[in-house]
C-alpha positions as a printed NumPy array, in Angstrom:
array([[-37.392,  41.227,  43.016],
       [-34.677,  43.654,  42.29 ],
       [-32.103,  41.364,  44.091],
       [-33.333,  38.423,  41.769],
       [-32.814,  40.562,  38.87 ],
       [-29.313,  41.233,  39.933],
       [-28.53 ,  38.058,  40.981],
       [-29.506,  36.537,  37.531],
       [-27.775,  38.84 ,  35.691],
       [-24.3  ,  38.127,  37.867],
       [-24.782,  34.551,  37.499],
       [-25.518,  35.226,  33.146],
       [-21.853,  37.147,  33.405],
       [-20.204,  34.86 ,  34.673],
       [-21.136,  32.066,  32.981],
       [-20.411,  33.671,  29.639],
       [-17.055,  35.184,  30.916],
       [-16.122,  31.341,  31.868],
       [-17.114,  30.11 ,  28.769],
       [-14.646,  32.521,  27.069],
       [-11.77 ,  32.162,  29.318],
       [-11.808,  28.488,  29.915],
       [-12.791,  27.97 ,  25.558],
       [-14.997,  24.967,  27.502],
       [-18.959,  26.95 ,  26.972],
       [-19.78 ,  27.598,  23.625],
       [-23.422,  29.251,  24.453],
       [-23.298,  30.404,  20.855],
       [-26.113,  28.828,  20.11 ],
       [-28.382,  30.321,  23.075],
       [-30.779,  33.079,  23.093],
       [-31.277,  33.581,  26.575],
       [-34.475,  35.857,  26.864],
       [-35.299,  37.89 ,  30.182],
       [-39.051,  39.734,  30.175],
       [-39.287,  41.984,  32.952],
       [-42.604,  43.397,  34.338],
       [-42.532,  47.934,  33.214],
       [-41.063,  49.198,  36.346],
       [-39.282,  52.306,  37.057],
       [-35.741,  51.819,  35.802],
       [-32.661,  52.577,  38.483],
       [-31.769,  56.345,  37.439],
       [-27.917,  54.543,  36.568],
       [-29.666,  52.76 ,  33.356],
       [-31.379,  55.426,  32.   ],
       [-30.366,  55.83 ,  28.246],
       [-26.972,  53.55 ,  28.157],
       [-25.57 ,  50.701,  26.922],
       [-23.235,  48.276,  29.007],
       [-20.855,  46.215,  27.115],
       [-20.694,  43.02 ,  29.541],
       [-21.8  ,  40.242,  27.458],
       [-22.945,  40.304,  23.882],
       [-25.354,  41.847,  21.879],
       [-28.732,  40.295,  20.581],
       [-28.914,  38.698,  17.06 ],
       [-27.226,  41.295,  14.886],
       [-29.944,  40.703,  12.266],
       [-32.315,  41.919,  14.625],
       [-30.406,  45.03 ,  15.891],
       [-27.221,  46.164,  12.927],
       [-26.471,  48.194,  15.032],
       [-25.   ,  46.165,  17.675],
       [-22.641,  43.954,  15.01 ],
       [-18.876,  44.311,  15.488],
       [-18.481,  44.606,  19.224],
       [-19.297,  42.359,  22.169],
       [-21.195,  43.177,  25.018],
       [-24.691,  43.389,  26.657],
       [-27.474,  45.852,  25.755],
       [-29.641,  47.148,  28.176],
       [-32.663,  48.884,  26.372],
       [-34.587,  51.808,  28.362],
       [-37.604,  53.366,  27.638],
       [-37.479,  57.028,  27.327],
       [-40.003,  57.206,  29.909],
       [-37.396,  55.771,  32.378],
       [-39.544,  52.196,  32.467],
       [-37.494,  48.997,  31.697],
       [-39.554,  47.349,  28.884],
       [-37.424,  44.466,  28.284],
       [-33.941,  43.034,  28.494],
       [-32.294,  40.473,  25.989],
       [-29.091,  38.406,  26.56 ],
       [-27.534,  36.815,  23.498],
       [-24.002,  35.371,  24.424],
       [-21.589,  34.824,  21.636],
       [-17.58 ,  33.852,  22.336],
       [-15.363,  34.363,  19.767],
       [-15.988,  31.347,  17.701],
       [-18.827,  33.488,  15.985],
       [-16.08 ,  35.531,  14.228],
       [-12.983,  33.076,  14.03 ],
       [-15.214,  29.446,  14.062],
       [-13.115,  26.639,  16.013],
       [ -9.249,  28.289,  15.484],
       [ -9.174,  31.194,  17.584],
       [ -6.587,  33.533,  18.339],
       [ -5.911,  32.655,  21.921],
       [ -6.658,  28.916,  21.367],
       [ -3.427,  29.562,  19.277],
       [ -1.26 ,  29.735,  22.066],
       [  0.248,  27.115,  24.503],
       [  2.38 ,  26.533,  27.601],
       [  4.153,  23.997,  25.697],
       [  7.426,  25.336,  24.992],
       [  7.54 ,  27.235,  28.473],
       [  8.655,  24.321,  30.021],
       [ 11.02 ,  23.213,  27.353],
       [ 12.649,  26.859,  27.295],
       [ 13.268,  26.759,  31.222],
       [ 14.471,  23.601,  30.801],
       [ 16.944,  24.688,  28.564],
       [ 18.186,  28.023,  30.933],
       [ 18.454,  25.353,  33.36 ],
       [ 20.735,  23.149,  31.613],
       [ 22.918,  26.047,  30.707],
       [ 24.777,  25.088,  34.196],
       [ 25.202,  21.624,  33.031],
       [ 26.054,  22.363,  29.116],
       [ 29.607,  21.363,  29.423],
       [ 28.726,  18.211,  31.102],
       [ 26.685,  17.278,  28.33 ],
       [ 29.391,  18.182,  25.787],
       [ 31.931,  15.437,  28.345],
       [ 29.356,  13.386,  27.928],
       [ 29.216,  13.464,  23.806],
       [ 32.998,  13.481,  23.825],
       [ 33.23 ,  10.087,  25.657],
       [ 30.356,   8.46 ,  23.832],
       [ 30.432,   9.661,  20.549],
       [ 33.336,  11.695,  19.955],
       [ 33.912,  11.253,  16.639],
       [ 30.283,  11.211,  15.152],
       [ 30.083,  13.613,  12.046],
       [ 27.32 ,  13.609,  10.034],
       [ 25.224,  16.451,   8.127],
       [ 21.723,  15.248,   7.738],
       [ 20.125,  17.695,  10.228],
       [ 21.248,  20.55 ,   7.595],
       [ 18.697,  18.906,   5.323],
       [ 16.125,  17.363,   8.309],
       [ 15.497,  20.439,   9.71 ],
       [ 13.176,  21.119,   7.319],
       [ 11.629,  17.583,   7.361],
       [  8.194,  18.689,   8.848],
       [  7.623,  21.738,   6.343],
       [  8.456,  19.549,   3.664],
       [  6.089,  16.69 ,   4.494],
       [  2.905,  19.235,   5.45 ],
       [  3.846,  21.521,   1.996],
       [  3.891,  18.255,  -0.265],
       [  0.832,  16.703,   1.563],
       [ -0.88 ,  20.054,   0.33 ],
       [  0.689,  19.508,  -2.982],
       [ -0.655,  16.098,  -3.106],
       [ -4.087,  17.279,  -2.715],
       [ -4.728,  15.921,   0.896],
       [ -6.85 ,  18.226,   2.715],
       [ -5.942,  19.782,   5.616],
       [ -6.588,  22.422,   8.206],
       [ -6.131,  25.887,   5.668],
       [ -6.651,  26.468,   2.257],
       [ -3.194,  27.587,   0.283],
       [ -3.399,  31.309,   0.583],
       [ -3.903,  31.13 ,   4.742],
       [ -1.568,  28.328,   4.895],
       [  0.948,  30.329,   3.537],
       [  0.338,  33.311,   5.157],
       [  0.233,  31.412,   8.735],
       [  3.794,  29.45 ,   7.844],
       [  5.611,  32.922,   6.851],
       [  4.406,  34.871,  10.22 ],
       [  5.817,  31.427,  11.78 ],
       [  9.011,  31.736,   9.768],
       [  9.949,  35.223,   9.85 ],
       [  8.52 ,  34.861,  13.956],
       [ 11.608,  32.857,  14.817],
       [ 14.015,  34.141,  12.716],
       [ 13.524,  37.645,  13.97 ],
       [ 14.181,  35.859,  17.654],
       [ 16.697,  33.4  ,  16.788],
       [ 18.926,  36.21 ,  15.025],
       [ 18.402,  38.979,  17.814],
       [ 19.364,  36.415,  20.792],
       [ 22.251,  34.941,  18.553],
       [ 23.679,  38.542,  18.12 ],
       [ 23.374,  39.535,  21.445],
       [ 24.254,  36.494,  23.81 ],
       [ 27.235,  35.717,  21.65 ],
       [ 27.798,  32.39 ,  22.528],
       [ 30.406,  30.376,  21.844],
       [ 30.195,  27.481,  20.081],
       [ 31.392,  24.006,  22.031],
       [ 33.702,  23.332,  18.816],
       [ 35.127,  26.546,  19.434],
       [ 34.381,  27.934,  15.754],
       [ 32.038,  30.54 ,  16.012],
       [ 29.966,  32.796,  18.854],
       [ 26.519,  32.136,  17.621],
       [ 25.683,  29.291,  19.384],
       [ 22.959,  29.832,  21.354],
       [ 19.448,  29.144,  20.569],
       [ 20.12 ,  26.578,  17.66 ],
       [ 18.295,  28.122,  14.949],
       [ 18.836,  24.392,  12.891],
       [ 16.832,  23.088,  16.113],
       [ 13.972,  25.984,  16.145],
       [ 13.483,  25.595,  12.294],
       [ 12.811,  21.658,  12.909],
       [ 10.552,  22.907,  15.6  ],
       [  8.456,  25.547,  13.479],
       [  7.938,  22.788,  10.301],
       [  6.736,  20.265,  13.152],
       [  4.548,  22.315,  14.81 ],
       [  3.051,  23.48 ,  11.702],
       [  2.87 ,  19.93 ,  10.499],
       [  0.718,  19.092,  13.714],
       [ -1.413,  21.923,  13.43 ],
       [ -2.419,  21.8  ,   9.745],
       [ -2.793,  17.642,   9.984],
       [ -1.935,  15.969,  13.187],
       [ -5.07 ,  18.158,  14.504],
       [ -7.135,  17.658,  11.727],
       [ -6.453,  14.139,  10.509],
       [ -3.837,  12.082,  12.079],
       [ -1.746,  11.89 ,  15.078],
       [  0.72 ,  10.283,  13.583],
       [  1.852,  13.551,  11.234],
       [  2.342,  14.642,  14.868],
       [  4.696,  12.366,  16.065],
       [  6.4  ,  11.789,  12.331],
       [  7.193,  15.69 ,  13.187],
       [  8.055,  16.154,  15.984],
       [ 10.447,  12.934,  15.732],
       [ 12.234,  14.712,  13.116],
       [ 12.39 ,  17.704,  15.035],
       [ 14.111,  15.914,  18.22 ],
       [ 16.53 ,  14.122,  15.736],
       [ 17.461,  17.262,  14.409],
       [ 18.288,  18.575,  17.974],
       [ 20.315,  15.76 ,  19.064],
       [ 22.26 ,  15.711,  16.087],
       [ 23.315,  19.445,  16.626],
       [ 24.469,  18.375,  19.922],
       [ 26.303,  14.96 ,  18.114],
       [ 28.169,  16.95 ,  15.709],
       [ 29.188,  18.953,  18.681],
       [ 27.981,  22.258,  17.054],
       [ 25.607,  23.171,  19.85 ],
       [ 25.209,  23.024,  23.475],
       [ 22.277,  21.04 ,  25.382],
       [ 21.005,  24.645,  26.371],
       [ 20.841,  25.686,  23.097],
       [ 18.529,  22.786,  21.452],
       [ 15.54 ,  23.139,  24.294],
       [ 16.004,  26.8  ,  23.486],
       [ 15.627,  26.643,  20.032],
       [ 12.926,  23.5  ,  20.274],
       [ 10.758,  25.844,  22.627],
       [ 11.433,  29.15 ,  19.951],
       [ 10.032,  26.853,  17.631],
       [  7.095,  26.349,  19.245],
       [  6.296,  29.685,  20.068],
       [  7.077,  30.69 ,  16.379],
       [  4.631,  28.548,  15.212],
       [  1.858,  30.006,  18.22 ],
       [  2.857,  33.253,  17.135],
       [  2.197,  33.394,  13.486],
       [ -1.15 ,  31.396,  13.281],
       [ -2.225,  33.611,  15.866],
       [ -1.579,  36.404,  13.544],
       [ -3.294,  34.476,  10.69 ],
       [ -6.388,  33.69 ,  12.917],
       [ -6.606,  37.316,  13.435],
       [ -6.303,  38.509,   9.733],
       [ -8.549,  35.654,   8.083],
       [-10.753,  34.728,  10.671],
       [-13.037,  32.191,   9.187],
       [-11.507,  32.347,   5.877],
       [ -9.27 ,  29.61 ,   4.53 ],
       [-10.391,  27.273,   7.392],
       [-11.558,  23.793,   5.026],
       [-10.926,  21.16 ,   8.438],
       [-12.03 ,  21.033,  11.649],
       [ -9.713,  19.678,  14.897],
       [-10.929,  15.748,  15.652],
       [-13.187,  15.136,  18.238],
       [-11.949,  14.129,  21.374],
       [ -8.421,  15.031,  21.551],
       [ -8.234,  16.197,  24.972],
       [ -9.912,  12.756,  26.474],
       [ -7.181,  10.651,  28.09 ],
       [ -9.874,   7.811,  27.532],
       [-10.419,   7.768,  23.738],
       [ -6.521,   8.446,  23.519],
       [ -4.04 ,   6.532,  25.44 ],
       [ -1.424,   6.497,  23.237],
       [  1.31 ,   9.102,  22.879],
       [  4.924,  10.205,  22.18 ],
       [  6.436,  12.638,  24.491],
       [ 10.025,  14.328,  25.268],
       [ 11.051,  14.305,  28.603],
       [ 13.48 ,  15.927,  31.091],
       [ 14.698,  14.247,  34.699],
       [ 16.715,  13.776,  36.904],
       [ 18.603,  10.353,  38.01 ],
       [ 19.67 ,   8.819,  41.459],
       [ 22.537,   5.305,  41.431],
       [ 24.206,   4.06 ,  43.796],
       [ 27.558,   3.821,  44.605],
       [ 30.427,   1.642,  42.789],
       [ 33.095,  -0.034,  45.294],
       [ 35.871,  -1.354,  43.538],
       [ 36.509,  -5.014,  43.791],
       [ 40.245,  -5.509,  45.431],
       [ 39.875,  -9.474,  44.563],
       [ 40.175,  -8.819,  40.601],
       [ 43.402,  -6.491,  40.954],
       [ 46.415,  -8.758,  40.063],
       [ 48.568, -10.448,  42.933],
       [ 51.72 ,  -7.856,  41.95 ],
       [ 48.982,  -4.86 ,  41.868],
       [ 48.008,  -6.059,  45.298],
       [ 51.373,  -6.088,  46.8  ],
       [ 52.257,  -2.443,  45.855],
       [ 49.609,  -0.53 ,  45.445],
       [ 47.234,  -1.699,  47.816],
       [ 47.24 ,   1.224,  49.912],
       [ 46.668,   3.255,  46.584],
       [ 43.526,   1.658,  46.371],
       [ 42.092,   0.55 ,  49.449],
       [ 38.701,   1.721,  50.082],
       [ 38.236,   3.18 ,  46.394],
       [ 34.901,   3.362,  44.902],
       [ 32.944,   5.429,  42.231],
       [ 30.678,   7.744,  43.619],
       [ 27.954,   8.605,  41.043],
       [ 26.155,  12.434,  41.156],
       [ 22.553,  13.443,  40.402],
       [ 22.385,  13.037,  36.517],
       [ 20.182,  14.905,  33.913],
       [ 18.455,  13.121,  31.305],
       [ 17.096,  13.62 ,  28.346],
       [ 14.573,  11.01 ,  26.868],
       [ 11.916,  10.361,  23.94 ],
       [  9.058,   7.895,  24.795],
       [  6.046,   6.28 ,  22.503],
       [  3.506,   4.202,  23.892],
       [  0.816,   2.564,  21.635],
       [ -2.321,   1.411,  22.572],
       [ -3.6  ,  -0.433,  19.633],
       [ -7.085,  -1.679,  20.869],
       [ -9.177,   1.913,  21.64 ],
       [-11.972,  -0.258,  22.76 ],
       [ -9.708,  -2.166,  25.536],
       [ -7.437,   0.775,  26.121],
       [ -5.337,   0.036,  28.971],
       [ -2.427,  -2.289,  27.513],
       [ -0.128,  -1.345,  24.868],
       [  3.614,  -1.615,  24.066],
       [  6.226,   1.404,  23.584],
       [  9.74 ,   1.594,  23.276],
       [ 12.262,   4.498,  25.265],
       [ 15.379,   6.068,  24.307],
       [ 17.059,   8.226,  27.397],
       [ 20.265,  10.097,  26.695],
       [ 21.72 ,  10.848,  30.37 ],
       [ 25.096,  12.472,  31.981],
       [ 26.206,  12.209,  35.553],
       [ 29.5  ,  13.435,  37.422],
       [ 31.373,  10.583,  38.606],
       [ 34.164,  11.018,  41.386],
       [ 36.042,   8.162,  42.762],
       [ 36.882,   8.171,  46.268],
       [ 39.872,   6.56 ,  48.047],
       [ 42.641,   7.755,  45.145],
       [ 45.614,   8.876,  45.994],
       [ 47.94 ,  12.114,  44.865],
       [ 51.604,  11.459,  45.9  ],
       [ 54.736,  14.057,  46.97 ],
       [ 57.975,  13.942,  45.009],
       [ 59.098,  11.204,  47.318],
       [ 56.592,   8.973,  47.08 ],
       [ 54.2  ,   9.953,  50.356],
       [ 50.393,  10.423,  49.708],
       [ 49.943,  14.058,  49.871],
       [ 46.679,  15.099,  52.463],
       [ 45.52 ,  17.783,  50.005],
       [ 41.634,  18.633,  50.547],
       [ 41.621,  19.798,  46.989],
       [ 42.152,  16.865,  45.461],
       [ 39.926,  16.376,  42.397],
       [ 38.918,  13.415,  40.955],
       [ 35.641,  13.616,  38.553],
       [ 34.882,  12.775,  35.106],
       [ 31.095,  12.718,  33.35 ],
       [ 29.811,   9.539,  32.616],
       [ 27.376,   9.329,  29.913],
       [ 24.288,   6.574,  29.445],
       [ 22.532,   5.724,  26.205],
       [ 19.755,   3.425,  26.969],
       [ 17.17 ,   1.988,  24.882],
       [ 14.641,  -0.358,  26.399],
       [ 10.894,  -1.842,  24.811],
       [  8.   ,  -3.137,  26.682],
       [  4.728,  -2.836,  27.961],
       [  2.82 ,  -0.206,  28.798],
       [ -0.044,   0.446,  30.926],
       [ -2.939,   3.198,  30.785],
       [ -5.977,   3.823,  33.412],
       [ -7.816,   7.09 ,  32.733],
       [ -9.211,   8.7  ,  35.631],
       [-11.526,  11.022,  33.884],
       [-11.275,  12.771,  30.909],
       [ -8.251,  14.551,  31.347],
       [ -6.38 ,  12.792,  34.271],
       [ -4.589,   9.235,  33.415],
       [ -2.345,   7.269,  36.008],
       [  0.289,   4.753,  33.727],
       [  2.811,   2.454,  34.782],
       [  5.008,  -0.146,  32.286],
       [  8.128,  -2.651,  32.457],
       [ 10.714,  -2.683,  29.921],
       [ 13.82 ,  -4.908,  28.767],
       [ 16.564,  -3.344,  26.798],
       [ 20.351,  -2.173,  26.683],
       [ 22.45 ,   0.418,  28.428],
       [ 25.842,   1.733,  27.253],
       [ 27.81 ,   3.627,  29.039],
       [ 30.451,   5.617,  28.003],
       [ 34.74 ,   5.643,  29.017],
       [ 35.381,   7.105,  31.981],
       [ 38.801,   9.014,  32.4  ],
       [ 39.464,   9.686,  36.528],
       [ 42.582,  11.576,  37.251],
       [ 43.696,  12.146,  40.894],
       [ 45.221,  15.619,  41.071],
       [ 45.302,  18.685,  43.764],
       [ 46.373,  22.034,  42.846],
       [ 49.999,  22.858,  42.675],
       [ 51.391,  26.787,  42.417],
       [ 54.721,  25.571,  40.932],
       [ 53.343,  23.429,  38.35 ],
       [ 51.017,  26.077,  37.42 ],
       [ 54.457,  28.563,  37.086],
       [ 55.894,  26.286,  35.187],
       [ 53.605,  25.615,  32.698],
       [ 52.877,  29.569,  32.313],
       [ 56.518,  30.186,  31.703],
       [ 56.488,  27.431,  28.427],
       [ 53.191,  28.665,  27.764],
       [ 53.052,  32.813,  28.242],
       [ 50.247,  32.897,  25.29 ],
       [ 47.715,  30.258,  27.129],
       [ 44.281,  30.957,  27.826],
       [ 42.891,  31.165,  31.505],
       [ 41.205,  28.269,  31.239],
       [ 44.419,  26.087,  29.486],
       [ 46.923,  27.643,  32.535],
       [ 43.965,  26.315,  35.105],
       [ 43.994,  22.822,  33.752],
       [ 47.96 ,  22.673,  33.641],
       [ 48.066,  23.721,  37.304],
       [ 47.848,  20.089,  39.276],
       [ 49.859,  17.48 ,  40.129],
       [ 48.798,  14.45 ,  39.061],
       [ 48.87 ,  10.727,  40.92 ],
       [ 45.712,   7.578,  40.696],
       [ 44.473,   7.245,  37.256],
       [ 41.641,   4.961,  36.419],
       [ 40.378,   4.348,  33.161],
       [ 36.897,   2.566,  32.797],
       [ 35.971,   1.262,  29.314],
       [ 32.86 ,   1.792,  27.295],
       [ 30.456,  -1.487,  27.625],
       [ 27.424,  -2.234,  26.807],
       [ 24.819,  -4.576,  28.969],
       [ 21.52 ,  -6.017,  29.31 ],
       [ 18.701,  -4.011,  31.956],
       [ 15.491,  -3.579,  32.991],
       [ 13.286,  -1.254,  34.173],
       [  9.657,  -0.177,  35.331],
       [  7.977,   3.277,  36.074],
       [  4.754,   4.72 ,  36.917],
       [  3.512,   8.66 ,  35.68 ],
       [  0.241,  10.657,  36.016],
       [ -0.603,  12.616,  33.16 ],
       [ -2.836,  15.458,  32.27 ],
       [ -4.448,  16.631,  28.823],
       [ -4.11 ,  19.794,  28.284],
       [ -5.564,  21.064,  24.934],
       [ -5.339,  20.197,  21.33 ],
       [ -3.889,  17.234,  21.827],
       [ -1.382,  18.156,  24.184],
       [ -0.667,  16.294,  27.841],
       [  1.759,  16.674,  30.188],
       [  3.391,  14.454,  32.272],
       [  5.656,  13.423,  35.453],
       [  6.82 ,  10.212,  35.957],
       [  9.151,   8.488,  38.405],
       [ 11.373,   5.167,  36.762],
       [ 13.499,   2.575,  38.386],
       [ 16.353,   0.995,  36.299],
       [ 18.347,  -1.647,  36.973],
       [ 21.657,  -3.131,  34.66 ],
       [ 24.322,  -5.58 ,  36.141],
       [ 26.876,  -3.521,  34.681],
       [ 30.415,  -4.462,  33.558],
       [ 33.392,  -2.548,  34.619],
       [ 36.316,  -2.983,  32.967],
       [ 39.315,  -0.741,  33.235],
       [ 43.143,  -0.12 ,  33.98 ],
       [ 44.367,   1.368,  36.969],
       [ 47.568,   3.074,  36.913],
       [ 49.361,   4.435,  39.96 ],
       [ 51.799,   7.808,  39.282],
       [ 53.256,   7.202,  42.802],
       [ 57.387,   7.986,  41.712],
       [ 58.526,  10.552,  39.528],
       [ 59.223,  14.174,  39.465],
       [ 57.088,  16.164,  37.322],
       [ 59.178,  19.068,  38.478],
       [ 62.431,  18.295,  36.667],
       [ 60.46 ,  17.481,  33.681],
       [ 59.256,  19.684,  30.8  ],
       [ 55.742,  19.026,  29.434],
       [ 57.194,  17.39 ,  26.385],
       [ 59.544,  15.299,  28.661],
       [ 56.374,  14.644,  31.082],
       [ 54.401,  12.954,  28.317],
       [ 57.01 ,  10.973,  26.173],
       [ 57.391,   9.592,  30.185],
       [ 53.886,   8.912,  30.484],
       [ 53.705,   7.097,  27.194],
       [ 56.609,   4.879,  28.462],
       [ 55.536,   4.358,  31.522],
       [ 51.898,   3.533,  31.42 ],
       [ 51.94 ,   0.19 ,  29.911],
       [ 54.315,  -0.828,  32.753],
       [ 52.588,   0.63 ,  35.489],
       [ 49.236,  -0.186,  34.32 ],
       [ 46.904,  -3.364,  35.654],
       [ 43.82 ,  -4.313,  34.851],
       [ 40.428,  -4.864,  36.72 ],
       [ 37.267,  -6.284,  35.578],
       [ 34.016,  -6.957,  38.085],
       [ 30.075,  -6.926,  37.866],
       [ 28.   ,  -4.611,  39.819],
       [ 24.781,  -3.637,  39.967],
       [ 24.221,   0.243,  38.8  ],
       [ 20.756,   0.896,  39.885],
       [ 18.677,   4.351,  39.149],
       [ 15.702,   6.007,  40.096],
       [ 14.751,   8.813,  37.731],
       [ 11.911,  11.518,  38.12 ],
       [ 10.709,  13.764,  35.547],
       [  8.476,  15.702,  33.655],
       [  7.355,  15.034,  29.689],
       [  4.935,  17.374,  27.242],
       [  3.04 ,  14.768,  25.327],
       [  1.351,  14.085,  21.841],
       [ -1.929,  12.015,  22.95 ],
       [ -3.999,  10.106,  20.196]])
């Protein structure tokens, strides 16, 4: 008997103790009663009180109201008379918005993301500077607060949502002052530089974890409560904000997923704090049923973060010009682009519109990406003409992709939290100029240009330092593609999946370009003035043209944190 008594109670603890962890047992509402026969109580019990589980119905016993734990009454004689489990989890004090329930892994992922990219931040900048280098606009300074505005004047309009006024504002200034306090203390103390060079406060983007605070707020206050689509109107403002920063070239790629996943955690943060000082107060709207059920909610939007695979580019000899072919063959025999492991960077909605047939709906996809290109078989040439064998020749350039592609989009829900999805899209690709210069290290070029140059920086002496020969230009184009991927996705909480998915793209892609060979002059007699008005004069005349289709196919894998509904 006593090891059924034991055993009941163990099995009592840990059912309560996984309700509260997991937020998935509410056994509020259960009075689970135990009467035990007067026996002699273990000499351990006599006369305390072990906090395990939670007291009885504090009307019945005042006593016990304020903490949580399990009473074990004993007679004074030392007989057990009875024991009473009442379990209670912390919606009893807070209702549905608890403190913990606060807090997410969502911008985890997006901050690691963003240490990660810090190796491949000046790639991205390459990237913007041969896409978009002259884009210049200031509508993030007022977009940033896009989400804040549209959740304050929804209040102001009278539509109800998750707080009253007094909590609301209480919850969006912890957010506020949350991630200014960490935006302003990383700022001052990484002192990073800016990419346009003006100022060492780059990094996190505090324009980037502003958007993120007024979104998150926006989907916590209505895109919980009424509407998914205050969720995604949010947090699509928020992303535009971030690219932008990186479009106006006033932050790195680092930077933005830093500042998107300080957002975040702002947000966590300070209606944590308010769950803790108001408890139920100030709480007029509950969360929507069902939002972590893959099968009443197949739609989403998500951000996402790969990686991306193509396949070589060989150079077409047939298109080069008969002249081209007769003296500069060998300068080009056997070239082809190489293309490296790019990063990408994409937004993604998918709509299911029928929630009663939920497994077809349409989307769209816009993927930002930037890859290392290198072109092998160039050629870097000595002062008489002879192709120098230098193993540190260096030939690369970034390539950047904008793509945009729309489709169809299909969901199959496993169970209520696991969903397997596949779709096929249509769309465009552009890719951006690529600049390849093939050049090894030279000592006396590097002398040179430090004697005209004694107040240079380290790293203007390093890129003065080569010898230059190949040169091939390709031009931006843009073409048609089409694509297909599969993903398996998993609902977190409040709304919240995530996501990895593996695409295939494929574009018959125009290359067009000039190849220029710098097999006969002397850079050495020349001063750097000299060297360019010679370069000016020279290109047109030593300059042919190519043009040829190829195929640029690319498998990309990735991860995405998603906005179900």
């Amino acid at each position: 008997m006593k090891l059924k008594r034991i055993v009941t109670l163990l099995l009592l603890l840990s059912a309560a103790m996984y309700g509260r962890a997991a937020g998935e047992i509410d056994l509020t509402d259960y009075a689970v009663q135990m009467e035990l026969q007067e026996t002699e109580a273990p000499e351990c019990l006599k006369g305390k009180e072990y906090l395990s589980l939670c007291t009885h119905d504090a009307s019945q016993n005042a006593a016990a109201e304020g903490y949580d734990g399990m009473r074990i009454n004993t007679l004074s004689s030392g007989l057990v008379n009875k024991t009473t489990f009442s379990i209670k989890t912390d919606s009893e004090k807070y209702g549905s918005y608890t403190p913990l329930r606060e807090l997410s892994w969502m911008p985890v992922p997006i901050m690691v993301a963003g240490f990660i990219a810090k190796g491949q931040k000046k790639k991205f900048r390459e990237a913007r500077q041969n896409l978009q280098p002259d884009f210049h606009h200031r509508f993030d300074d007022q977009l940033q607060f896009g989400g804040i505005a549209l959740a304050t004047g929804l209040k102001i309009a009278g539509v109800e949502g998750r707080s009253t006024w007094g909590r609301y504002l209480a919850s969006t200034g912890f957010s506020y002052a949350t991630m200014a306090l960490i935006v302003n203390v990383v700022k001052n103390s990484a002192h990073e530089m800016r990419p346009d060079g003006s100022t060492a406060n780059s990094f996190p983007s505090g324009h980037t974890a502003t958007a993120f605070v007024g979104a998150t707020i926006l989907h916590k206050e209505y895109g919980l409560t009424r509407s998914p689509w205050y969720s995604v109107a949010g947090y699509a403002m928020a992303t535009t904000t971030g690219v932008m920063r990186s479009l106006n070239n006033r932050h790195w790629i680092s930077d933005i997923l830093v500042g998107a996943g300080v957002g975040i955690l702002s947000t966590d943060l300070g209606y944590m704090l308010g769950d803790v000082i108001f408890k139920k107060k100030g709480i007029v709207r509950e969360e929507r049923e069902g939002l972590n059920d893959l099968r009443k909610n197949p739609s989403f939007f998500s951000i996402s973060m790969g990686a991306g695979f193509s396949n070589d580019v060989p150079f077409n000899m047939t298109t080069l010009s008969e002249d081209m072919q007769e003296t500069q063959e060998l300068a080009v025999e056997g070239a082809h682009l190489r293309i490296g492991t790019a990063t990408n960077v994409q937004a993604e909605l998918g709509y299911f519109p029928f929630k009663s047939f939920p497994y077809i709906g349409v989307g769209a996809r816009f993927r930002v990406s930037t890859a290392p290109v290198r072109a092998n078989g160039m050629k870097v040439y000595e002062d008489d003409g002879t192709v120098l064998n230098n193993p540190q020749v260096d030939i690369t350039d970034q390539m950047a992709v904008f793509s945009e592609d729309f489709g169809l989009y299909f969901h199959y829900p496993l169970s209520r939290r696991f969903a397997v999805g596949a779709k096929v899209l249509a769309g465009s690709q552009q890719h951006s100029d690529v600049r390849l210069y093939a050049k090894a290290w030279d000592e006396g070029i590097r002398a040179k240009y430090l004697a005209e140059n004694p107040t240079c920086t380290a790293e203007e002496l390093d890129d003065n330092s080569y010898t230059n020969g190949d040169q091939i230009r390709i031009m931006k184009d843009t073409n048609f593609k089409w694509g297909a991927g599969i993903s398996l996705t998993y609902a977190y909480r409040n709304g919240i999946a995530w996501k990895v998915y593996a695409d295939y793209d494929s574009a018959n892609t125009d290359f067009n370009g000039m190849y220029y060979s710098d097999r006969a002059y002397n850079r050495d007699t020349m001063t750097a003035e000299d060297y360019e008005n010679y370069l000016d004069e020279q290109f047109k005349s030593r300059t042919r043209s190519f043009s040829f289709k190829k195929a640029l196919n690319t498998l990309s894998i990735g991860a995405s944190m998603s906005i179900m509904f």
